[in-house]
XYZ file of C-alpha atoms in Angstrom:
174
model
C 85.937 -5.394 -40.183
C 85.738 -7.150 -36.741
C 88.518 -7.371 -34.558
C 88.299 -11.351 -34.794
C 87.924 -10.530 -38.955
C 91.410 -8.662 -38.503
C 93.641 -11.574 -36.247
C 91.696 -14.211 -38.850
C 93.185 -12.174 -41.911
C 96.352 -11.944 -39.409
C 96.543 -15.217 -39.265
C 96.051 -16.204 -42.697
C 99.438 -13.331 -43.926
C 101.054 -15.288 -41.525
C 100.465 -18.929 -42.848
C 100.687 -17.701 -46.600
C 104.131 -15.550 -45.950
C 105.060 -19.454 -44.260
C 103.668 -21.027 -47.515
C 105.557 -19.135 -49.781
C 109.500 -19.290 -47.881
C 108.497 -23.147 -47.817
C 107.655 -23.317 -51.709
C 110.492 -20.546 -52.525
C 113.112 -23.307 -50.440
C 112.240 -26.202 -51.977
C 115.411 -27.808 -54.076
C 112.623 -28.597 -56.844
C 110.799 -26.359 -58.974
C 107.018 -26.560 -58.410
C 104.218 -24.835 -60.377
C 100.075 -25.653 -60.103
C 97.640 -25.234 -62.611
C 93.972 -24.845 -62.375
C 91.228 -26.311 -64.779
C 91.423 -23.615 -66.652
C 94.891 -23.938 -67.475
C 95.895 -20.986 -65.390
C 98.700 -20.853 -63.443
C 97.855 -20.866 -59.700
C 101.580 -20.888 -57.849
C 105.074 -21.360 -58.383
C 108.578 -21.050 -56.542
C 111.582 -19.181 -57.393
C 112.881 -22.515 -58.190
C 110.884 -23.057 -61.210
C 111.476 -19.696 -62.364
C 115.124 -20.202 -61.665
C 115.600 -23.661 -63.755
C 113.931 -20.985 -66.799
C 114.865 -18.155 -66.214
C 111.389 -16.712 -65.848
C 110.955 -12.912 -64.256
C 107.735 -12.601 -62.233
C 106.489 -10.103 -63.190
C 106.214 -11.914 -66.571
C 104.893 -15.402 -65.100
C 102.415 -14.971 -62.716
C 99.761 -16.504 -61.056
C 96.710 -16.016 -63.891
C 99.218 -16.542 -66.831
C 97.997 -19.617 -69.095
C 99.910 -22.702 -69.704
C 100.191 -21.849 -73.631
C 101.287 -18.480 -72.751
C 104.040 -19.957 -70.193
C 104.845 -22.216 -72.957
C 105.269 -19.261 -75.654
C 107.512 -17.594 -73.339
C 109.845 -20.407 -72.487
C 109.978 -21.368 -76.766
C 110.769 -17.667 -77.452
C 113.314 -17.724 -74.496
C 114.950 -21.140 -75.952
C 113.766 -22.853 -72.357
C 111.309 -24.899 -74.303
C 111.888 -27.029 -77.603
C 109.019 -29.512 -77.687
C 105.673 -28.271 -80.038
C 103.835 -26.438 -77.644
C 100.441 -27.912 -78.671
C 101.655 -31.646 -78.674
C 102.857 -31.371 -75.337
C 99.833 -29.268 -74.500
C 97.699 -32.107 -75.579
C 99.273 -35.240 -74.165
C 99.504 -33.258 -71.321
C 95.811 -32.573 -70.712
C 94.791 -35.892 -72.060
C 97.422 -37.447 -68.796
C 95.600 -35.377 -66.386
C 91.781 -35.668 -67.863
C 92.649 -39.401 -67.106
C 93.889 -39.052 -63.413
C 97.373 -40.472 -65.064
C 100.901 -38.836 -63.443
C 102.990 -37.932 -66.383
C 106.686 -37.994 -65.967
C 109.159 -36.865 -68.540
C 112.711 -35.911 -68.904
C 113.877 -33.099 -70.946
C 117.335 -32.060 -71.897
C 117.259 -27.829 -72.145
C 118.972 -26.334 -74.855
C 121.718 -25.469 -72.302
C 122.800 -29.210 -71.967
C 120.709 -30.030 -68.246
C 118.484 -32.395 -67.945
C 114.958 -31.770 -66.195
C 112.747 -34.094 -64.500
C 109.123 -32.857 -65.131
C 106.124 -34.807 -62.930
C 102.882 -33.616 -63.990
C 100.612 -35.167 -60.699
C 96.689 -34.272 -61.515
C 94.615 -32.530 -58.302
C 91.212 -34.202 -57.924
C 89.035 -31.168 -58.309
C 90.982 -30.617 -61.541
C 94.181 -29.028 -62.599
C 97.610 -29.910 -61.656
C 101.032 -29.758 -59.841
C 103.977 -29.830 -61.339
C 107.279 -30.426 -60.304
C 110.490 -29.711 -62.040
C 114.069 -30.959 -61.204
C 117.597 -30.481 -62.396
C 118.913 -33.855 -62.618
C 121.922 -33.255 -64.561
C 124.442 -34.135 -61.681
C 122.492 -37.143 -60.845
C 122.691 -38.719 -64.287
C 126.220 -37.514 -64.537
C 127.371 -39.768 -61.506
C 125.408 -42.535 -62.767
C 127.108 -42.758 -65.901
C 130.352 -42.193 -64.050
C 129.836 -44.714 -61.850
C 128.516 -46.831 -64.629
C 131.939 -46.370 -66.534
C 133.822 -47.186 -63.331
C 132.128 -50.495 -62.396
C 132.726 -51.422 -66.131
C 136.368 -50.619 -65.608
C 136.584 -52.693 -63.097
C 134.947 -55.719 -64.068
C 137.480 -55.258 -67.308
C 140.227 -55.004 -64.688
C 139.310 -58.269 -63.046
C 138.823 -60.238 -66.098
C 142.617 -59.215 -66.509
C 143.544 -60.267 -63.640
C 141.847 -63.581 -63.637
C 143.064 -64.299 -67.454
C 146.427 -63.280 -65.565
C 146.346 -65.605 -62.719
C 145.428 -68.105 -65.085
C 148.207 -67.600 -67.414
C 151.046 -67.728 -64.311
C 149.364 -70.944 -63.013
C 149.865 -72.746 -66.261
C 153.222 -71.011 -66.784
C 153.775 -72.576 -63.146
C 152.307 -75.685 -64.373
C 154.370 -76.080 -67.594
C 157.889 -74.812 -65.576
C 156.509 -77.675 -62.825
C 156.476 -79.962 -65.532
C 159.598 -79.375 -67.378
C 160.969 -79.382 -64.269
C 159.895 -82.514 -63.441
C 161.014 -84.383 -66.465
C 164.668 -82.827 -66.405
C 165.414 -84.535 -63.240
């Protein structure tokens, strides 16, 4: 190998090593598929959110086989060829499929299936658990307090005719 074969295989450690800590930091879990249905890349993340080792999932390792893994691991709880299917038929059609599935440990997952022009795709895979929690929290409290100010307005109301009818009374007794 040349010395300008060496800094170009240099170079290109360098900007994978880069690729990697970028995909490994990411807050979402990402994976990419080929055409095949092979799995290409994915972050610590990903694993993470299902509990995956590496050395099990890996680039090479099939979708159905990924799937298998997660089922058998109680990470997955949807019919592995269904979703397999409406999966494929989404990114055969250049459509982005978004889902979101509740684990069997209570979170919720955002899953974007995005297809890649020269085939495959890129998934990416979010805990949105909190999210939805504060949603629904902050759902409950704006309902609280519209409740609260329908009180107080049938309250007001009832003074100002209590006010009304003392005024009244009042009125007539002198």
């Amino acid at each position: 190998m040349t010395l300008t074969g060496f800094a170009f295989a240099y170079k290109l450690r360098i900007y994978n090593l880069r690729m990697r800590i970028a995909l490994d930091n990411m807050s979402q879990g990402l994976c990419m598929f080929d055409r095949h249905e092979r799995l290409v890349v994915c972050n610590k993340r990903y694993r993470g959110l299902y509990r995956l080792p590496a050395d099990v999932i890996k680039p090479g390792t099939t979708l159905t086989e990924l799937l298998e893994y997660r089922a058998a691991h109680a990470t997955f709880a949807t019919n592995i060829q269904a979703y397999r299917r409406q999966l494929l038929d989404a990114m055969a059609n250049g459509r982005t499929a978004s889902t979101e599935i509740k684990s069997p440990d209570g979170r919720l997952i955002c899953v974007i299936n995005t297809p890649m022009a020269e085939g495959g795709w890129v998934a990416t895979h979010e805990d949105i658990t909190e999210r939805r929690d504060a949603e629904r929290e902050r759902a409950v409290m704006q309902e609280q307090e519209e409740r609260r100010a329908t009180i107080e307005r049938a309250i007001q109301s009832f003074r100002q005719r209590v006010e009304d009818h003392l005024h009244t009374v009042s009125d007539g007794a002198m």
